[in-house]
Structure formats: C-alpha cells, structure tokens
Amino acid sequence: MLETYISKLVDNIPLSKKNQREKIDIILDGGLFNGSYLIGALYFLREMEKVGHIEVDKLSGCSIGSLACVLYTADLLDLTTEIYNMAIDQFKKTTHLEVVDDILSKIRKKLPRDICERMNGRVFITYYDLKKGKKVIKSKYKNKKEIMDVVKRSCFVPYLIDGSFMHKERYIDGIFPYILPKEEGKRILYLDLLGYDKITHIISVKNEKTNFHRVLSGLLDIHLFYIKEKPTLMCSYVDEWSLVRQTYHFILKKLFEIFVFYNIYFYFLIHKYILTREVLEHLNSNSFVQIVVDFLKKANEKFLRYFCM
C-alpha cells in the first residue's frame, strides 16, 4: 500500500522535475529514533531514482543517518520496520540499545555481495576516534564486517548503547554528518533531523506503537519540498541555504560539536590517565560513591521512562 502512495506522490511532482535526470548527493543527519523520518524521505527518493527523475551519486551520514545510507545503497529500506521494532522493544524494557548488535548482524546477512563496490568512494560515514582525538570520515570499506563496525562507531552514543562510554574503548557517535563539497552538475540535498519540530523526538517514543507516522511525515515533507520547490524544515539544497541556515550549519552546529567533543574528550583523558583500574576499584568499594552512582542511574532511568516512553 505504501508503494502505491509513494508512486502517486512522485507522479505529482512538477513536470520540470520529471524531465531532467537531476544528479544529487544526499546528506543524512543523525537523530536516533528520528531516523524514521529519513526512511520516509528515502522511500520517495528511491522511487524518484527508479523512474529516472534523479540519480543519487554520493551519500553522507552519521549516527542513524549512517545506517540509512547503508540501507539505501543496499536497497534494504524495507527492513526498517523490523529493526525499529527491535530497538524500541529493548529501549522500553532496559533504557539501553544493546540490540544494536543483533540489528547490525541481521542487516549484514542481507547485504549484497557487491556492497563494498557500491559504497567505496560514494558513502561517507563520520565518527569520532578518541584515541586519535579527531573526527574520522570513512569512505573506503574492505568487507561487510567493517561496514557494520563503522556504522556502530558512528551510532555509538556514550552509555546509551550498552552502558559503555566508548565502542572498543575509542569510538563514539559522529555528532554531525560530513557536508559533501559542491561539484559541477550536482545538487546536494540535506535532510535535517534537528529542526524545532523534531528535536524533542530524538529519544522520545512516548505513546508511539509504531514508527509509521514518522515515516509518513518524512515522505510528505520531501514531497512538499519537491512540489513547492522551496526548503522545508527537513529538506533543503546546500547551495540554496540562506545566511541564517549557513550560520546555523557552519557556525552554530560546529561550535556545538566542538563543545560536545572536547567535553567528551576531557572525560576520556581523565578516565585514561586519572581513573586507573586501581582508582576505580577503590571508588567502587566506597559506599558513598556507590550510593551516588546508583542514585544517578535510577534518576536517569526514571527520566527516560517518564518523558520518553
């Protein structure tokens, strides 16, 4: 049924858009459960590409956007309902997302044999390497296992995934995606998940039984973008950004990213050079420290259950 609606929406775009096979790059924002909005938009773009209205060249993403990049490239968007339900079920039970390993394993089994050829030089995934103290932009992949590991690095929000601060004691979420450079003859489409209408839904799934309304919202947003040929809250062309949007993306978001990264990096250094194993063992044996830690854990869980579930 969804395919029928998507086809009708694509048929509704202006004739000028149908008659040109526009070449585009896509940048997919991060935003945890807001990733369902991306899926709706990607369904629309996949249909646009299928009927020859556009040609998608490169994709860039971080966090849930990196997973969406892989699913689009592998033509596995239809897996999203199943993996979303897996994530939501565990999040509501435990307030964590250890199930991410099962999700990535399920996706890995369905990846086509030529997935590395499809992704190399075309799919850009960002994450932070705390050991090197820098942001990494990955676009070359050796095999399916490496692809899934890179996605996990990009999606690894400290303490949220499995209670650990880092993946493999060094990697964390990329925070914001790499903005691809402009190339002649191509447009760059940015899908933003941090607009004022969506930012509060990043980890809030309160009263939501499925993600279908988010998928539909993303689908209708990008349809509106194409038929009105104007930016929406989620969709915009990078080369058409107003001064306000440029300030937001290139200055404000960058300052926020620097602030977040250096706070995390500072904690990483403290954990590495001050909170040694001996110090941690001593702190863990201290009853007052244990009371404080338990209180913070319970307060965090109560907050998530009350406001987000």
PDB file of C-alpha atoms in Angstrom, residues 68-184:
ATOM      1  CA  ALA A  68      20.184   4.869   6.496  1.00  0.00           C
ATOM      2  CA  CYS A  69      22.999   5.389   3.963  1.00  0.00           C
ATOM      3  CA  VAL A  70      23.810   1.674   4.024  1.00  0.00           C
ATOM      4  CA  LEU A  71      20.165   0.606   3.784  1.00  0.00           C
ATOM      5  CA  TYR A  72      19.568   2.895   0.800  1.00  0.00           C
ATOM      6  CA  THR A  73      22.710   1.757  -1.014  1.00  0.00           C
ATOM      7  CA  ALA A  74      21.902  -1.910  -0.371  1.00  0.00           C
ATOM      8  CA  ASP A  75      18.210  -1.424  -1.300  1.00  0.00           C
ATOM      9  CA  LEU A  76      17.145  -2.678   2.139  1.00  0.00           C
ATOM     10  CA  LEU A  77      14.843   0.136   3.254  1.00  0.00           C
ATOM     11  CA  ASP A  78      12.046  -2.385   3.804  1.00  0.00           C
ATOM     12  CA  LEU A  79      13.990  -3.796   6.770  1.00  0.00           C
ATOM     13  CA  THR A  80      13.460  -0.624   8.781  1.00  0.00           C
ATOM     14  CA  THR A  81      10.132  -1.536  10.384  1.00  0.00           C
ATOM     15  CA  GLU A  82      11.539  -4.775  11.762  1.00  0.00           C
ATOM     16  CA  ILE A  83      14.752  -3.259  13.106  1.00  0.00           C
ATOM     17  CA  TYR A  84      12.893  -0.251  14.521  1.00  0.00           C
ATOM     18  CA  ASN A  85      10.608  -2.589  16.468  1.00  0.00           C
ATOM     19  CA  MET A  86      13.630  -4.493  17.773  1.00  0.00           C
ATOM     20  CA  ALA A  87      15.203  -1.254  19.004  1.00  0.00           C
ATOM     21  CA  ILE A  88      12.017   0.150  20.549  1.00  0.00           C
ATOM     22  CA  ASP A  89      11.183  -3.086  22.366  1.00  0.00           C
ATOM     23  CA  GLN A  90      14.545  -3.207  24.079  1.00  0.00           C
ATOM     24  CA  PHE A  91      14.710   0.532  24.764  1.00  0.00           C
ATOM     25  CA  LYS A  92      11.380   0.354  26.597  1.00  0.00           C
ATOM     26  CA  LYS A  93      12.495  -2.682  28.586  1.00  0.00           C
ATOM     27  CA  THR A  94      16.042  -1.641  29.518  1.00  0.00           C
ATOM     28  CA  THR A  95      16.532   2.052  28.507  1.00  0.00           C
ATOM     29  CA  HIS A  96      19.530   0.815  26.517  1.00  0.00           C
ATOM     30  CA  LEU A  97      20.085  -0.396  22.950  1.00  0.00           C
ATOM     31  CA  GLU A  98      22.314  -3.459  23.250  1.00  0.00           C
ATOM     32  CA  VAL A  99      20.149  -4.937  20.495  1.00  0.00           C
ATOM     33  CA  VAL A 100      22.113  -2.826  18.006  1.00  0.00           C
ATOM     34  CA  ASP A 101      24.481  -5.793  17.547  1.00  0.00           C
ATOM     35  CA  ASP A 102      21.573  -8.065  16.591  1.00  0.00           C
ATOM     36  CA  ILE A 103      20.247  -5.383  14.244  1.00  0.00           C
ATOM     37  CA  LEU A 104      23.595  -4.958  12.503  1.00  0.00           C
ATOM     38  CA  SER A 105      24.016  -8.730  12.264  1.00  0.00           C
ATOM     39  CA  LYS A 106      20.597  -9.043  10.614  1.00  0.00           C
ATOM     40  CA  ILE A 107      21.453  -6.309   8.110  1.00  0.00           C
ATOM     41  CA  ARG A 108      24.891  -7.767   7.405  1.00  0.00           C
ATOM     42  CA  LYS A 109      23.362 -11.114   6.388  1.00  0.00           C
ATOM     43  CA  LYS A 110      21.206  -9.367   3.792  1.00  0.00           C
ATOM     44  CA  LEU A 111      23.849  -7.079   2.288  1.00  0.00           C
ATOM     45  CA  PRO A 112      24.534  -7.802  -1.404  1.00  0.00           C
ATOM     46  CA  ARG A 113      27.880  -9.284  -2.381  1.00  0.00           C
ATOM     47  CA  ASP A 114      28.948  -6.118  -4.166  1.00  0.00           C
ATOM     48  CA  ILE A 115      28.108  -3.774  -1.283  1.00  0.00           C
ATOM     49  CA  CYS A 116      31.727  -2.610  -0.908  1.00  0.00           C
ATOM     50  CA  GLU A 117      31.887  -1.708  -4.598  1.00  0.00           C
ATOM     51  CA  ARG A 118      28.610   0.203  -4.249  1.00  0.00           C
ATOM     52  CA  MET A 119      29.808   2.102  -1.174  1.00  0.00           C
ATOM     53  CA  ASN A 120      33.502   2.763  -1.817  1.00  0.00           C
ATOM     54  CA  GLY A 121      34.032   6.408  -2.673  1.00  0.00           C
ATOM     55  CA  ARG A 122      30.274   7.024  -2.537  1.00  0.00           C
ATOM     56  CA  VAL A 123      29.151   6.588   1.077  1.00  0.00           C
ATOM     57  CA  PHE A 124      30.798   8.822   3.688  1.00  0.00           C
ATOM     58  CA  ILE A 125      30.312   7.889   7.348  1.00  0.00           C
ATOM     59  CA  THR A 126      31.587  10.013  10.226  1.00  0.00           C
ATOM     60  CA  TYR A 127      32.545   9.074  13.770  1.00  0.00           C
ATOM     61  CA  TYR A 128      34.998  10.213  16.441  1.00  0.00           C
ATOM     62  CA  ASP A 129      38.179   8.350  17.354  1.00  0.00           C
ATOM     63  CA  LEU A 130      39.000   9.451  20.906  1.00  0.00           C
ATOM     64  CA  LYS A 131      42.421   7.770  20.894  1.00  0.00           C
ATOM     65  CA  LYS A 132      43.427   9.955  17.957  1.00  0.00           C
ATOM     66  CA  GLY A 133      41.391  12.890  19.255  1.00  0.00           C
ATOM     67  CA  LYS A 134      39.747  13.630  15.923  1.00  0.00           C
ATOM     68  CA  LYS A 135      36.756  13.129  13.658  1.00  0.00           C
ATOM     69  CA  VAL A 136      37.052  10.406  11.029  1.00  0.00           C
ATOM     70  CA  ILE A 137      35.317  10.489   7.638  1.00  0.00           C
ATOM     71  CA  LYS A 138      35.247   6.944   6.271  1.00  0.00           C
ATOM     72  CA  SER A 139      34.553   6.231   2.596  1.00  0.00           C
ATOM     73  CA  LYS A 140      36.549   3.048   1.872  1.00  0.00           C
ATOM     74  CA  TYR A 141      35.384  -0.348   3.126  1.00  0.00           C
ATOM     75  CA  LYS A 142      37.094  -3.742   2.959  1.00  0.00           C
ATOM     76  CA  ASN A 143      34.174  -6.050   3.704  1.00  0.00           C
ATOM     77  CA  LYS A 144      30.684  -6.332   5.195  1.00  0.00           C
ATOM     78  CA  LYS A 145      32.041  -6.742   8.714  1.00  0.00           C
ATOM     79  CA  GLU A 146      33.948  -3.465   8.504  1.00  0.00           C
ATOM     80  CA  ILE A 147      30.889  -1.654   7.127  1.00  0.00           C
ATOM     81  CA  MET A 148      28.781  -2.748  10.087  1.00  0.00           C
ATOM     82  CA  ASP A 149      31.520  -1.878  12.573  1.00  0.00           C
ATOM     83  CA  VAL A 150      31.884   1.614  11.086  1.00  0.00           C
ATOM     84  CA  VAL A 151      28.112   2.104  11.373  1.00  0.00           C
ATOM     85  CA  LYS A 152      28.266   1.058  15.030  1.00  0.00           C
ATOM     86  CA  ARG A 153      31.076   3.534  15.665  1.00  0.00           C
ATOM     87  CA  SER A 154      29.012   6.298  14.108  1.00  0.00           C
ATOM     88  CA  CYS A 155      25.901   5.323  16.116  1.00  0.00           C
ATOM     89  CA  PHE A 156      27.629   4.820  19.459  1.00  0.00           C
ATOM     90  CA  VAL A 157      26.108   7.371  21.838  1.00  0.00           C
ATOM     91  CA  PRO A 158      28.038   7.119  25.152  1.00  0.00           C
ATOM     92  CA  TYR A 159      26.247   4.985  27.769  1.00  0.00           C
ATOM     93  CA  LEU A 160      23.089   4.625  25.667  1.00  0.00           C
ATOM     94  CA  ILE A 161      24.003   1.625  23.522  1.00  0.00           C
ATOM     95  CA  ASP A 162      25.299  -0.931  26.013  1.00  0.00           C
ATOM     96  CA  GLY A 163      26.152   1.147  29.079  1.00  0.00           C
ATOM     97  CA  SER A 164      29.733   1.687  27.886  1.00  0.00           C
ATOM     98  CA  PHE A 165      31.313   5.080  27.324  1.00  0.00           C
ATOM     99  CA  MET A 166      33.002   4.063  24.048  1.00  0.00           C
ATOM    100  CA  HIS A 167      32.888   1.382  21.375  1.00  0.00           C
ATOM    101  CA  LYS A 168      36.092  -0.681  21.507  1.00  0.00           C
ATOM    102  CA  GLU A 169      37.445   1.830  24.065  1.00  0.00           C
ATOM    103  CA  ARG A 170      37.909   4.552  21.448  1.00  0.00           C
ATOM    104  CA  TYR A 171      34.949   5.283  19.117  1.00  0.00           C
ATOM    105  CA  ILE A 172      31.823   7.414  19.611  1.00  0.00           C
ATOM    106  CA  ASP A 173      28.998   8.971  17.577  1.00  0.00           C
ATOM    107  CA  GLY A 174      29.960  11.331  14.744  1.00  0.00           C
ATOM    108  CA  ILE A 175      27.557  14.042  16.094  1.00  0.00           C
ATOM    109  CA  PHE A 176      27.021  15.728  12.693  1.00  0.00           C
ATOM    110  CA  PRO A 177      27.498  14.396   9.134  1.00  0.00           C
ATOM    111  CA  TYR A 178      30.239  15.444   6.734  1.00  0.00           C
ATOM    112  CA  ILE A 179      28.949  18.131   4.381  1.00  0.00           C
ATOM    113  CA  LEU A 180      29.992  16.993   0.926  1.00  0.00           C
ATOM    114  CA  PRO A 181      31.778  19.548  -1.276  1.00  0.00           C
ATOM    115  CA  LYS A 182      29.862  21.040  -4.171  1.00  0.00           C
ATOM    116  CA  GLU A 183      30.593  19.531  -7.592  1.00  0.00           C
ATOM    117  CA  GLU A 184      29.683  20.852 -11.014  1.00  0.00           C
TER     118      GLU A 184
END
